[in-house]
PDB file of C-alpha atoms and ligand atoms in Angstrom:
ATOM      1  CA  MET A 229      50.956   9.020  -4.987  1.00  0.00           C
ATOM      2  CA  ALA A 230      49.183   8.976  -1.621  1.00  0.00           C
ATOM      3  CA  ALA A 231      49.941   5.810   0.490  1.00  0.00           C
ATOM      4  CA  ARG A 232      47.079   3.515   0.637  1.00  0.00           C
ATOM      5  CA  LYS A 233      45.677   3.297   4.100  1.00  0.00           C
ATOM      6  CA  PRO A 234      46.202  -0.001   5.669  1.00  0.00           C
ATOM      7  CA  ALA A 235      42.908  -2.187   5.779  1.00  0.00           C
ATOM      8  CA  THR A 236      42.839  -1.988   9.539  1.00  0.00           C
ATOM      9  CA  SER A 237      42.622   1.896   9.589  1.00  0.00           C
ATOM     10  CA  ARG A 238      39.416   1.911   7.238  1.00  0.00           C
ATOM     11  CA  ARG A 239      36.458   3.034   9.117  1.00  0.00           C
ATOM     12  CA  LYS A 240      33.909  -0.007   9.864  1.00  0.00           C
ATOM     13  CA  PRO A 241      30.557   0.928   8.237  1.00  0.00           C
ATOM     14  CA  LYS A 242      28.287   2.200  11.203  1.00  0.00           C
ATOM     15  CA  PRO A 243      25.839  -0.761  11.900  1.00  0.00           C
ATOM     16  CA  LYS A 244      22.481   0.110  10.840  1.00  0.00           C
ATOM     17  CA  ALA A 245      20.330   1.467  13.878  1.00  0.00           C
ATOM     18  CA  LYS A 246      17.969  -1.402  14.578  1.00  0.00           C
ATOM     19  CA  GLN A 247      14.493  -0.119  14.149  1.00  0.00           C
ATOM     20  CA  LYS A 248      12.242  -0.743  17.111  1.00  0.00           C
ATOM     21  CA  PRO A 249       9.161  -2.705  16.105  1.00  0.00           C
ATOM     22  CA  LEU A 250       6.210  -0.547  15.643  1.00  0.00           C
ATOM     23  CA  THR A 251       3.207  -0.552  18.161  1.00  0.00           C
ATOM     24  CA  ALA A 252       0.186   1.581  18.284  1.00  0.00           C
ATOM     25  CA  ARG A 253       1.838   3.973  20.657  1.00  0.00           C
ATOM     26  CA  THR A 254       4.802   4.623  18.353  1.00  0.00           C
ATOM     27  CA  ALA A 255       3.400   4.341  14.919  1.00  0.00           C
ATOM     28  CA  ASP A 256       1.892   7.468  12.919  1.00  0.00           C
ATOM     29  CA  ARG A 257      -1.136   6.736  11.137  1.00  0.00           C
ATOM     30  CA  HIS A 258      -0.304   9.085   8.070  1.00  0.00           C
ATOM     31  CA  VAL A 259       2.968   7.182   7.554  1.00  0.00           C
ATOM     32  CA  LEU A 260       1.257   3.838   7.626  1.00  0.00           C
ATOM     33  CA  TYR A 261      -1.496   5.120   5.265  1.00  0.00           C
ATOM     34  CA  GLN A 262       1.118   6.371   2.708  1.00  0.00           C
ATOM     35  CA  ARG A 263       2.918   3.044   2.719  1.00  0.00           C
ATOM     36  CA  ALA A 264      -0.056   0.772   2.650  1.00  0.00           C
ATOM     37  CA  VAL A 265      -2.614   2.838   0.241  1.00  0.00           C
ATOM     38  CA  GLN A 266      -0.300   5.105  -1.797  1.00  0.00           C
ATOM     39  CA  ALA A 267       2.161   4.940  -4.525  1.00  0.00           C
ATOM     40  CA  PRO A 268       2.820   8.668  -5.325  1.00  0.00           C
ATOM     41  CA  GLU A 269       5.802   8.422  -7.620  1.00  0.00           C
ATOM     42  CA  THR A 270       4.010   5.692  -9.803  1.00  0.00           C
ATOM     43  CA  ASP A 271       0.797   7.692  -9.809  1.00  0.00           C
ATOM     44  CA  ALA A 272       2.495  10.970 -10.624  1.00  0.00           C
ATOM     45  CA  ARG A 273       4.021   9.319 -13.831  1.00  0.00           C
ATOM     46  CA  PHE A 274       0.614   7.410 -14.485  1.00  0.00           C
ATOM     47  CA  TYR A 275      -1.441  10.512 -14.750  1.00  0.00           C
ATOM     48  CA  ASP A 276       1.364  12.517 -16.548  1.00  0.00           C
ATOM     49  CA  ARG A 277       1.236   9.666 -19.204  1.00  0.00           C
ATOM     50  CA  TRP A 278      -2.548   9.688 -19.446  1.00  0.00           C
ATOM     51  CA  PHE A 279      -2.764  13.487 -19.570  1.00  0.00           C
ATOM     52  CA  ARG A 280      -0.373  13.394 -22.607  1.00  0.00           C
ATOM     53  CA  LYS A 281      -2.551  10.842 -24.462  1.00  0.00           C
ATOM     54  CA  TYR A 282      -5.601  13.068 -24.028  1.00  0.00           C
ATOM     55  CA  ALA A 283      -4.274  16.691 -24.331  1.00  0.00           C
ATOM     56  CA  GLY A 284      -1.163  15.947 -26.594  1.00  0.00           C
ATOM     57  CA  ARG A 285       1.042  18.039 -24.308  1.00  0.00           C
ATOM     58  CA  PRO A 286       2.776  17.267 -20.766  1.00  0.00           C
ATOM     59  CA  LEU A 287       0.865  17.879 -17.598  1.00  0.00           C
ATOM     60  CA  ARG A 288       2.344  21.116 -16.016  1.00  0.00           C
ATOM     61  CA  VAL A 289      -0.261  22.423 -13.571  1.00  0.00           C
ATOM     62  CA  LEU A 290      -1.878  19.761 -11.387  1.00  0.00           C
ATOM     63  CA  ARG A 291      -4.519  20.125  -8.860  1.00  0.00           C
ATOM     64  CA  GLU A 292      -4.901  17.313  -6.228  1.00  0.00           C
ATOM     65  CA  ASP A 293      -8.226  17.596  -4.710  1.00  0.00           C
ATOM     66  CA  PHE A 294      -8.728  16.019  -1.252  1.00  0.00           C
ATOM     67  CA  CYS A 295      -5.069  15.888  -1.251  1.00  0.00           C
ATOM     68  CA  GLY A 296      -4.658  14.930   2.372  1.00  0.00           C
ATOM     69  CA  THR A 297      -0.811  14.885   3.060  1.00  0.00           C
ATOM     70  CA  ALA A 298      -0.059  16.158  -0.628  1.00  0.00           C
ATOM     71  CA  VAL A 299       2.532  13.552  -1.195  1.00  0.00           C
ATOM     72  CA  LEU A 300       1.398  13.014  -4.869  1.00  0.00           C
ATOM     73  CA  ALA A 301       1.313  16.788  -5.391  1.00  0.00           C
ATOM     74  CA  CYS A 302       4.902  16.848  -4.101  1.00  0.00           C
ATOM     75  CA  HIS A 303       6.166  13.873  -6.634  1.00  0.00           C
ATOM     76  CA  HIS A 304       4.455  15.836  -9.622  1.00  0.00           C
ATOM     77  CA  VAL A 305       6.410  19.142  -8.611  1.00  0.00           C
ATOM     78  CA  LYS A 306       9.515  17.121  -8.554  1.00  0.00           C
ATOM     79  CA  ARG A 307       9.198  15.484 -11.957  1.00  0.00           C
ATOM     80  CA  HIS A 308       9.906  18.594 -14.063  1.00  0.00           C
ATOM     81  CA  PRO A 309      11.274  22.191 -13.437  1.00  0.00           C
ATOM     82  CA  ASP A 310       8.162  23.572 -15.033  1.00  0.00           C
ATOM     83  CA  ASN A 311       5.557  21.486 -13.085  1.00  0.00           C
ATOM     84  CA  ARG A 312       3.382  23.382 -10.473  1.00  0.00           C
ATOM     85  CA  ALA A 313       0.867  21.709  -8.106  1.00  0.00           C
ATOM     86  CA  ILE A 314      -2.092  22.860  -6.005  1.00  0.00           C
ATOM     87  CA  GLY A 315      -3.348  20.572  -3.294  1.00  0.00           C
ATOM     88  CA  VAL A 316      -6.529  21.261  -1.719  1.00  0.00           C
ATOM     89  CA  ASP A 317      -8.028  19.789   1.695  1.00  0.00           C
ATOM     90  CA  LEU A 318     -10.209  20.965   4.324  1.00  0.00           C
ATOM     91  CA  HIS A 319      -8.308  19.447   7.236  1.00  0.00           C
ATOM     92  CA  TRP A 320      -5.653  21.703   8.377  1.00  0.00           C
ATOM     93  CA  PRO A 321      -3.894  19.142  10.496  1.00  0.00           C
ATOM     94  CA  THR A 322      -3.513  16.674   7.821  1.00  0.00           C
ATOM     95  CA  LEU A 323      -2.132  19.596   5.571  1.00  0.00           C
ATOM     96  CA  ALA A 324       0.311  20.573   8.306  1.00  0.00           C
ATOM     97  CA  TRP A 325       1.381  17.026   8.777  1.00  0.00           C
ATOM     98  CA  GLY A 326       2.202  16.959   5.111  1.00  0.00           C
ATOM     99  CA  ARG A 327       4.292  20.174   5.125  1.00  0.00           C
ATOM    100  CA  ILE A 328       6.526  18.878   7.815  1.00  0.00           C
ATOM    101  CA  HIS A 329       6.757  15.060   6.602  1.00  0.00           C
ATOM    102  CA  ASN A 330       6.535  15.370   2.861  1.00  0.00           C
ATOM    103  CA  VAL A 331       7.119  18.843   1.445  1.00  0.00           C
ATOM    104  CA  ARG A 332      10.128  19.847   3.539  1.00  0.00           C
ATOM    105  CA  PRO A 333      11.849  16.560   3.137  1.00  0.00           C
ATOM    106  CA  LEU A 334      10.844  15.838  -0.454  1.00  0.00           C
ATOM    107  CA  LEU A 335      11.209  19.386  -2.156  1.00  0.00           C
ATOM    108  CA  SER A 336      14.030  21.986  -2.512  1.00  0.00           C
ATOM    109  CA  ALA A 337      13.261  25.509  -1.431  1.00  0.00           C
ATOM    110  CA  GLU A 338      12.817  26.236  -5.293  1.00  0.00           C
ATOM    111  CA  GLN A 339      10.596  23.317  -5.695  1.00  0.00           C
ATOM    112  CA  GLN A 340       8.440  24.371  -2.769  1.00  0.00           C
ATOM    113  CA  THR A 341       7.705  27.749  -4.452  1.00  0.00           C
ATOM    114  CA  ARG A 342       5.953  25.630  -7.186  1.00  0.00           C
ATOM    115  CA  LEU A 343       3.280  24.020  -4.713  1.00  0.00           C
ATOM    116  CA  SER A 344       0.587  25.652  -3.079  1.00  0.00           C
ATOM    117  CA  LEU A 345      -1.287  23.797  -0.390  1.00  0.00           C
ATOM    118  CA  LEU A 346      -4.820  25.349   0.283  1.00  0.00           C
ATOM    119  CA  GLN A 347      -7.050  24.733   3.308  1.00  0.00           C
ATOM    120  CA  LYS A 348     -10.266  24.898   1.510  1.00  0.00           C
ATOM    121  CA  ASN A 349     -13.282  23.118   0.247  1.00  0.00           C
ATOM    122  CA  VAL A 350     -12.859  21.754  -3.039  1.00  0.00           C
ATOM    123  CA  LEU A 351     -16.045  23.271  -4.283  1.00  0.00           C
ATOM    124  CA  ASP A 352     -14.516  26.795  -3.518  1.00  0.00           C
ATOM    125  CA  VAL A 353     -11.278  26.499  -5.470  1.00  0.00           C
ATOM    126  CA  ARG A 354     -11.200  27.559  -9.107  1.00  0.00           C
ATOM    127  CA  ARG A 355      -8.008  29.410  -9.758  1.00  0.00           C
ATOM    128  CA  PRO A 356      -5.260  28.974 -11.065  1.00  0.00           C
ATOM    129  CA  LEU A 357      -6.670  27.125 -13.920  1.00  0.00           C
ATOM    130  CA  ALA A 358      -5.382  23.555 -13.844  1.00  0.00           C
ATOM    131  CA  ASP A 359      -4.346  21.216 -16.732  1.00  0.00           C
ATOM    132  CA  ALA A 360      -5.435  18.129 -14.742  1.00  0.00           C
ATOM    133  CA  ILE A 361      -7.514  17.568 -11.525  1.00  0.00           C
ATOM    134  CA  LEU A 362      -7.074  14.456  -9.608  1.00  0.00           C
ATOM    135  CA  ALA A 363      -9.629  13.270  -6.951  1.00  0.00           C
ATOM    136  CA  LEU A 364      -8.222   9.741  -5.779  1.00  0.00           C
ATOM    137  CA  ASN A 365      -8.845   7.153  -3.497  1.00  0.00           C
ATOM    138  CA  PHE A 366     -12.712   7.762  -4.106  1.00  0.00           C
ATOM    139  CA  SER A 367     -12.596  10.875  -1.954  1.00  0.00           C
ATOM    140  CA  TYR A 368     -15.455  12.543  -3.840  1.00  0.00           C
ATOM    141  CA  SER A 369     -17.613  10.045  -2.247  1.00  0.00           C
ATOM    142  CA  VAL A 370     -18.233  12.501   0.605  1.00  0.00           C
ATOM    143  CA  PHE A 371     -20.786  14.047  -1.716  1.00  0.00           C
ATOM    144  CA  MET A 372     -23.923  12.218  -0.798  1.00  0.00           C
ATOM    145  CA  THR A 373     -26.378  13.520  -3.270  1.00  0.00           C
ATOM    146  CA  ARG A 374     -26.439  13.853  -7.091  1.00  0.00           C
ATOM    147  CA  SER A 375     -26.773  17.582  -6.860  1.00  0.00           C
ATOM    148  CA  ASP A 376     -23.683  17.933  -4.471  1.00  0.00           C
ATOM    149  CA  LEU A 377     -21.585  15.805  -6.747  1.00  0.00           C
ATOM    150  CA  LEU A 378     -22.801  17.577  -9.858  1.00  0.00           C
ATOM    151  CA  ALA A 379     -21.759  20.773  -8.185  1.00  0.00           C
ATOM    152  CA  TYR A 380     -18.380  19.431  -7.475  1.00  0.00           C
ATOM    153  CA  ILE A 381     -17.812  17.993 -11.031  1.00  0.00           C
ATOM    154  CA  LYS A 382     -19.056  21.245 -12.569  1.00  0.00           C
ATOM    155  CA  ASN A 383     -16.568  23.238 -10.531  1.00  0.00           C
ATOM    156  CA  CYS A 384     -13.737  21.020 -11.666  1.00  0.00           C
ATOM    157  CA  HIS A 385     -14.943  21.571 -15.293  1.00  0.00           C
ATOM    158  CA  ARG A 386     -14.674  25.474 -14.724  1.00  0.00           C
ATOM    159  CA  SER A 387     -11.180  24.914 -12.994  1.00  0.00           C
ATOM    160  CA  LEU A 388      -9.624  23.436 -16.035  1.00  0.00           C
ATOM    161  CA  GLN A 389      -7.868  24.788 -19.038  1.00  0.00           C
ATOM    162  CA  PRO A 390      -9.346  24.014 -22.494  1.00  0.00           C
ATOM    163  CA  GLY A 391      -8.360  20.575 -23.332  1.00  0.00           C
ATOM    164  CA  GLY A 392      -7.811  19.821 -19.404  1.00  0.00           C
ATOM    165  CA  VAL A 393      -8.759  16.631 -17.756  1.00  0.00           C
ATOM    166  CA  LEU A 394     -10.564  15.413 -14.669  1.00  0.00           C
ATOM    167  CA  PHE A 395      -9.591  12.081 -13.361  1.00  0.00           C
ATOM    168  CA  LEU A 396     -11.576  10.282 -10.473  1.00  0.00           C
ATOM    169  CA  ASP A 397     -11.079   6.737  -9.510  1.00  0.00           C
ATOM    170  CA  ALA A 398     -14.010   4.251  -8.713  1.00  0.00           C
ATOM    171  CA  TRP A 399     -14.492   0.874  -7.086  1.00  0.00           C
ATOM    172  CA  GLY A 400     -17.307  -1.618  -7.119  1.00  0.00           C
ATOM    173  CA  GLY A 401     -18.336  -5.169  -7.658  1.00  0.00           C
ATOM    174  CA  PRO A 402     -20.321  -7.637  -5.548  1.00  0.00           C
ATOM    175  CA  ASP A 403     -17.206  -7.989  -3.145  1.00  0.00           C
ATOM    176  CA  VAL A 404     -17.526  -4.283  -2.182  1.00  0.00           C
ATOM    177  CA  LEU A 405     -21.129  -4.898  -0.650  1.00  0.00           C
ATOM    178  CA  VAL A 406     -20.199  -7.572   1.606  1.00  0.00           C
ATOM    179  CA  ALA A 407     -19.479  -6.843   5.218  1.00  0.00           C
ATOM    180  CA  LYS A 408     -15.663  -7.926   5.834  1.00  0.00           C
ATOM    181  CA  THR A 409     -12.224  -7.025   6.785  1.00  0.00           C
ATOM    182  CA  ASP A 410      -9.465  -7.536   4.322  1.00  0.00           C
ATOM    183  CA  LYS A 411      -5.920  -7.703   5.790  1.00  0.00           C
ATOM    184  CA  THR A 412      -2.586  -6.995   3.948  1.00  0.00           C
ATOM    185  CA  ARG A 413       0.639  -7.584   5.428  1.00  0.00           C
ATOM    186  CA  HIS A 414       3.325  -4.840   5.401  1.00  0.00           C
ATOM    187  CA  LYS A 415       6.793  -4.457   6.958  1.00  0.00           C
ATOM    188  CA  GLY A 416       6.240  -4.035  10.676  1.00  0.00           C
ATOM    189  CA  PHE A 417       2.443  -3.853  10.543  1.00  0.00           C
ATOM    190  CA  VAL A 418      -0.822  -5.169   9.076  1.00  0.00           C
ATOM    191  CA  TYR A 419      -3.161  -2.926   7.110  1.00  0.00           C
ATOM    192  CA  GLU A 420      -6.872  -3.614   7.512  1.00  0.00           C
ATOM    193  CA  TRP A 421      -9.667  -2.529   5.321  1.00  0.00           C
ATOM    194  CA  GLU A 422     -12.983  -3.097   6.777  1.00  0.00           C
ATOM    195  CA  GLN A 423     -16.188  -2.650   4.972  1.00  0.00           C
ATOM    196  CA  ARG A 424     -18.478  -1.900   7.859  1.00  0.00           C
ATOM    197  CA  ALA A 425     -21.878  -1.218   6.530  1.00  0.00           C
ATOM    198  CA  TYR A 426     -23.797  -0.750   3.046  1.00  0.00           C
ATOM    199  CA  ASP A 427     -27.257   0.533   2.700  1.00  0.00           C
ATOM    200  CA  PRO A 428     -28.776  -0.450  -0.834  1.00  0.00           C
ATOM    201  CA  ILE A 429     -31.594   2.114  -0.591  1.00  0.00           C
ATOM    202  CA  ASN A 430     -29.177   4.981  -0.454  1.00  0.00           C
ATOM    203  CA  HIS A 431     -26.054   3.477  -1.384  1.00  0.00           C
ATOM    204  CA  ARG A 432     -24.187   4.757   1.707  1.00  0.00           C
ATOM    205  CA  ILE A 433     -21.150   2.668   2.728  1.00  0.00           C
ATOM    206  CA  GLN A 434     -19.129   2.906   5.804  1.00  0.00           C
ATOM    207  CA  CYS A 435     -15.470   1.777   5.759  1.00  0.00           C
ATOM    208  CA  ALA A 436     -12.559   1.813   7.993  1.00  0.00           C
ATOM    209  CA  ILE A 437      -8.731   1.414   8.098  1.00  0.00           C
ATOM    210  CA  HIS A 438      -7.283  -0.150  11.096  1.00  0.00           C
ATOM    211  CA  PHE A 439      -3.583  -0.968  11.665  1.00  0.00           C
ATOM    212  CA  ALA A 440      -2.469  -3.960  13.664  1.00  0.00           C
ATOM    213  CA  PHE A 441       1.039  -4.364  15.083  1.00  0.00           C
ATOM    214  CA  PRO A 442       3.407  -7.413  16.011  1.00  0.00           C
ATOM    215  CA  ASP A 443       2.964  -6.739  19.681  1.00  0.00           C
ATOM    216  CA  GLY A 444      -0.889  -7.361  19.330  1.00  0.00           C
ATOM    217  CA  SER A 445      -1.577  -3.430  19.762  1.00  0.00           C
ATOM    218  CA  ARG A 446      -3.952  -1.862  17.245  1.00  0.00           C
ATOM    219  CA  LEU A 447      -4.771   1.435  15.809  1.00  0.00           C
ATOM    220  CA  ARG A 448      -8.457   0.789  15.388  1.00  0.00           C
ATOM    221  CA  SER A 449     -10.544   3.296  12.980  1.00  0.00           C
ATOM    222  CA  ALA A 450      -7.415   5.213  12.246  1.00  0.00           C
ATOM    223  CA  PHE A 451      -9.266   6.518   8.994  1.00  0.00           C
ATOM    224  CA  PHE A 452     -13.220   6.158   8.784  1.00  0.00           C
ATOM    225  CA  TYR A 453     -15.338   7.006   5.852  1.00  0.00           C
ATOM    226  CA  ASP A 454     -18.881   7.665   5.496  1.00  0.00           C
ATOM    227  CA  TRP A 455     -19.492   7.731   1.812  1.00  0.00           C
ATOM    228  CA  ARG A 456     -21.966   7.195  -0.946  1.00  0.00           C
ATOM    229  CA  LEU A 457     -21.063   4.456  -3.269  1.00  0.00           C
ATOM    230  CA  TRP A 458     -21.209   5.922  -6.750  1.00  0.00           C
ATOM    231  CA  THR A 459     -21.609   3.564 -10.019  1.00  0.00           C
ATOM    232  CA  LEU A 460     -19.769   4.205 -12.944  1.00  0.00           C
ATOM    233  CA  ALA A 461     -22.944   4.935 -15.121  1.00  0.00           C
ATOM    234  CA  GLU A 462     -23.759   7.798 -12.477  1.00  0.00           C
ATOM    235  CA  LEU A 463     -20.267   9.112 -12.897  1.00  0.00           C
ATOM    236  CA  ARG A 464     -20.390   9.229 -16.580  1.00  0.00           C
ATOM    237  CA  GLU A 465     -23.606  11.064 -16.627  1.00  0.00           C
ATOM    238  CA  LEU A 466     -22.675  13.394 -14.185  1.00  0.00           C
ATOM    239  CA  PHE A 467     -19.442  14.241 -16.097  1.00  0.00           C
ATOM    240  CA  VAL A 468     -21.475  14.785 -19.485  1.00  0.00           C
ATOM    241  CA  GLU A 469     -24.091  16.927 -17.438  1.00  0.00           C
ATOM    242  CA  ALA A 470     -21.075  18.888 -16.126  1.00  0.00           C
ATOM    243  CA  GLY A 471     -19.876  19.792 -19.689  1.00  0.00           C
ATOM    244  CA  PHE A 472     -17.058  17.387 -20.375  1.00  0.00           C
ATOM    245  CA  THR A 473     -16.907  16.732 -23.981  1.00  0.00           C
ATOM    246  CA  THR A 474     -15.031  13.383 -23.749  1.00  0.00           C
ATOM    247  CA  VAL A 475     -15.990  10.716 -21.073  1.00  0.00           C
ATOM    248  CA  ASP A 476     -14.185   7.473 -20.829  1.00  0.00           C
ATOM    249  CA  VAL A 477     -13.652   4.711 -18.394  1.00  0.00           C
ATOM    250  CA  LEU A 478     -10.310   3.083 -17.970  1.00  0.00           C
ATOM    251  CA  TRP A 479     -10.611  -0.416 -16.578  1.00  0.00           C
ATOM    252  CA  GLU A 480      -8.149  -2.221 -14.598  1.00  0.00           C
ATOM    253  CA  GLY A 481      -6.768  -5.472 -15.930  1.00  0.00           C
ATOM    254  CA  THR A 482      -6.597  -8.729 -13.953  1.00  0.00           C
ATOM    255  CA  ASP A 483      -3.422 -10.378 -12.783  1.00  0.00           C
ATOM    256  CA  GLN A 484      -3.923 -13.951 -13.852  1.00  0.00           C
ATOM    257  CA  LYS A 485      -1.846 -15.301 -10.747  1.00  0.00           C
ATOM    258  CA  THR A 486      -3.740 -13.355  -7.969  1.00  0.00           C
ATOM    259  CA  GLY A 487      -7.127 -12.790  -9.689  1.00  0.00           C
ATOM    260  CA  GLY A 488      -6.513  -9.240  -8.441  1.00  0.00           C
ATOM    261  CA  GLY A 489      -5.853  -5.890 -10.256  1.00  0.00           C
ATOM    262  CA  ASN A 490      -2.862  -5.846 -12.339  1.00  0.00           C
ATOM    263  CA  GLY A 491      -2.247  -1.972 -12.371  1.00  0.00           C
ATOM    264  CA  VAL A 492      -2.734  -1.952 -16.129  1.00  0.00           C
ATOM    265  CA  PHE A 493      -5.704   0.377 -17.146  1.00  0.00           C
ATOM    266  CA  ARG A 494      -7.195   0.453 -20.571  1.00  0.00           C
ATOM    267  CA  LYS A 495      -9.874   2.688 -22.306  1.00  0.00           C
ATOM    268  CA  THR A 496     -12.922   0.171 -22.223  1.00  0.00           C
ATOM    269  CA  VAL A 497     -16.613   0.659 -23.209  1.00  0.00           C
ATOM    270  CA  ARG A 498     -17.796  -2.846 -21.419  1.00  0.00           C
ATOM    271  CA  GLY A 499     -16.733  -3.813 -17.932  1.00  0.00           C
ATOM    272  CA  GLY A 500     -16.595  -7.442 -16.782  1.00  0.00           C
ATOM    273  CA  MET A 501     -18.557  -9.171 -13.972  1.00  0.00           C
ATOM    274  CA  ASP A 502     -15.553  -8.955 -11.544  1.00  0.00           C
ATOM    275  CA  GLU A 503     -15.996  -9.625  -7.970  1.00  0.00           C
ATOM    276  CA  ALA A 504     -14.375  -6.334  -7.503  1.00  0.00           C
ATOM    277  CA  TRP A 505     -13.010  -3.718  -9.673  1.00  0.00           C
ATOM    278  CA  ILE A 506     -11.389  -0.406  -9.713  1.00  0.00           C
ATOM    279  CA  ALA A 507     -11.667   1.886 -12.590  1.00  0.00           C
ATOM    280  CA  ILE A 508     -10.753   5.549 -13.466  1.00  0.00           C
ATOM    281  CA  VAL A 509     -13.445   7.984 -14.915  1.00  0.00           C
ATOM    282  CA  VAL A 510     -11.659  10.516 -17.286  1.00  0.00           C
ATOM    283  CA  GLY A 511     -13.269  13.688 -18.585  1.00  0.00           C
ATOM    284  CA  GLN A 512     -11.768  16.152 -21.077  1.00  0.00           C
ATOM    285  CA  LYS A 513     -12.906  19.573 -21.515  1.00  0.00           C
ATOM    286  CA  ALA A 514     -13.470  20.969 -25.045  1.00  0.00           C
ATOM    287  CA  LYS A 515     -10.036  22.107 -26.397  1.00  0.00           C
TER     288      LYS A 515
HETATM  289  C1  SAM B1540      -9.431   9.483   1.636  1.00  0.00           C
HETATM  290  S1  SAM B1540      -8.461  11.016   1.894  1.00  0.00           S
HETATM  291  C2  SAM B1540      -7.627  11.191   0.531  1.00  0.00           C
HETATM  292  C3  SAM B1540      -6.148  11.345   0.775  1.00  0.00           C
HETATM  293  C4  SAM B1540      -5.337  11.282  -0.560  1.00  0.00           C
HETATM  294  N1  SAM B1540      -5.876  12.238  -1.575  1.00  0.00           N
HETATM  295  C5  SAM B1540      -5.381   9.823  -1.157  1.00  0.00           C
HETATM  296  O1  SAM B1540      -5.440   9.752  -2.404  1.00  0.00           O
HETATM  297  O2  SAM B1540      -4.920   8.772  -0.428  1.00  0.00           O
HETATM  298  C6  SAM B1540      -9.676  12.288   1.951  1.00  0.00           C
HETATM  299  C7  SAM B1540      -9.322  13.807   2.340  1.00  0.00           C
HETATM  300  O3  SAM B1540     -10.426  14.513   1.875  1.00  0.00           O
HETATM  301  C8  SAM B1540     -10.497  15.565   2.681  1.00  0.00           C
HETATM  302  N2  SAM B1540     -11.835  16.287   2.484  1.00  0.00           N
HETATM  303  C9  SAM B1540     -13.144  15.818   2.571  1.00  0.00           C
HETATM  304  N3  SAM B1540     -14.045  16.656   2.111  1.00  0.00           N
HETATM  305  C10 SAM B1540     -13.426  17.590   1.486  1.00  0.00           C
HETATM  306  C11 SAM B1540     -13.880  18.895   0.963  1.00  0.00           C
HETATM  307  N4  SAM B1540     -15.274  19.006   0.791  1.00  0.00           N
HETATM  308  N5  SAM B1540     -12.759  19.786   0.237  1.00  0.00           N
HETATM  309  C12 SAM B1540     -11.605  19.650   0.829  1.00  0.00           C
HETATM  310  N6  SAM B1540     -10.992  18.228   1.409  1.00  0.00           N
HETATM  311  C13 SAM B1540     -11.984  17.553   1.719  1.00  0.00           C
HETATM  312  C14 SAM B1540     -10.374  15.101   4.041  1.00  0.00           C
HETATM  313  O4  SAM B1540      -9.909  16.043   4.855  1.00  0.00           O
HETATM  314  C15 SAM B1540      -9.139  14.124   3.753  1.00  0.00           C
HETATM  315  O5  SAM B1540      -7.882  14.551   4.126  1.00  0.00           O
END
């Protein structure tokens, strides 16, 4: 039997390196965005579950449109050895950041072979045919006209397998139309969502994300969005026009304590007069 080492010779656990407080100079806007806005593991599970409900089979080939840093696509690939993902984004520097900070640390060499990142316009990608397409955080709102958004939704329809599903999230309610900045505290920084301008004539809306740090420094307009605010009625009509045979709205429930969303979505035909709401439009292609 090996002699037990005297307690004194045990190595002391290394004290955790004290992290320096974040400042505007040291922070990385993509890291902060991912921490404040995204929940990629939860989302990968969530969309897999809803896809199974619609298609009756597991979600294997996922296309993440407007993927940015592709962190959700990475988590989809990690979920199952047969899962594949295609991430599409126009912006090369953001995709490159995603490769370095998400793809390499999160995925093994084998898993990386099941992920393709395409620097392309979402309007120009059709193959490989996907089981599901996600366009999240309202990214499709870059399309300012009905005909442009219809072209996008039609392209998604063509890019799906029979029985495939397109998921778009949407937001609205009177609170969205008010010029204001909502602040949420996170570890080491404050996330600020600014609703800067809204034009009721053309439904254009300008929003920005800022980050504030304990030393008083700020990353102003770390992200800026010039969007059209689409209504659920318009989105539903466009899905039908694009050829989707089933079109549903998943409506988020309310947390009774906070009055905010509770993360639980149900298929709903009537929404409520909520101050602010988040919903998901689901379109399924004929099987
Ligand atoms: C709001 S970010 C979305 C990031 C991530 N998908 C999320 O859910 O948070 C929008 C992304 O869409 C990209 N983008 C905008 N227009 C595009 C287009 N026509 N085709 C592909 N990507 C586009 C931008 O480069 C940007 O990275």
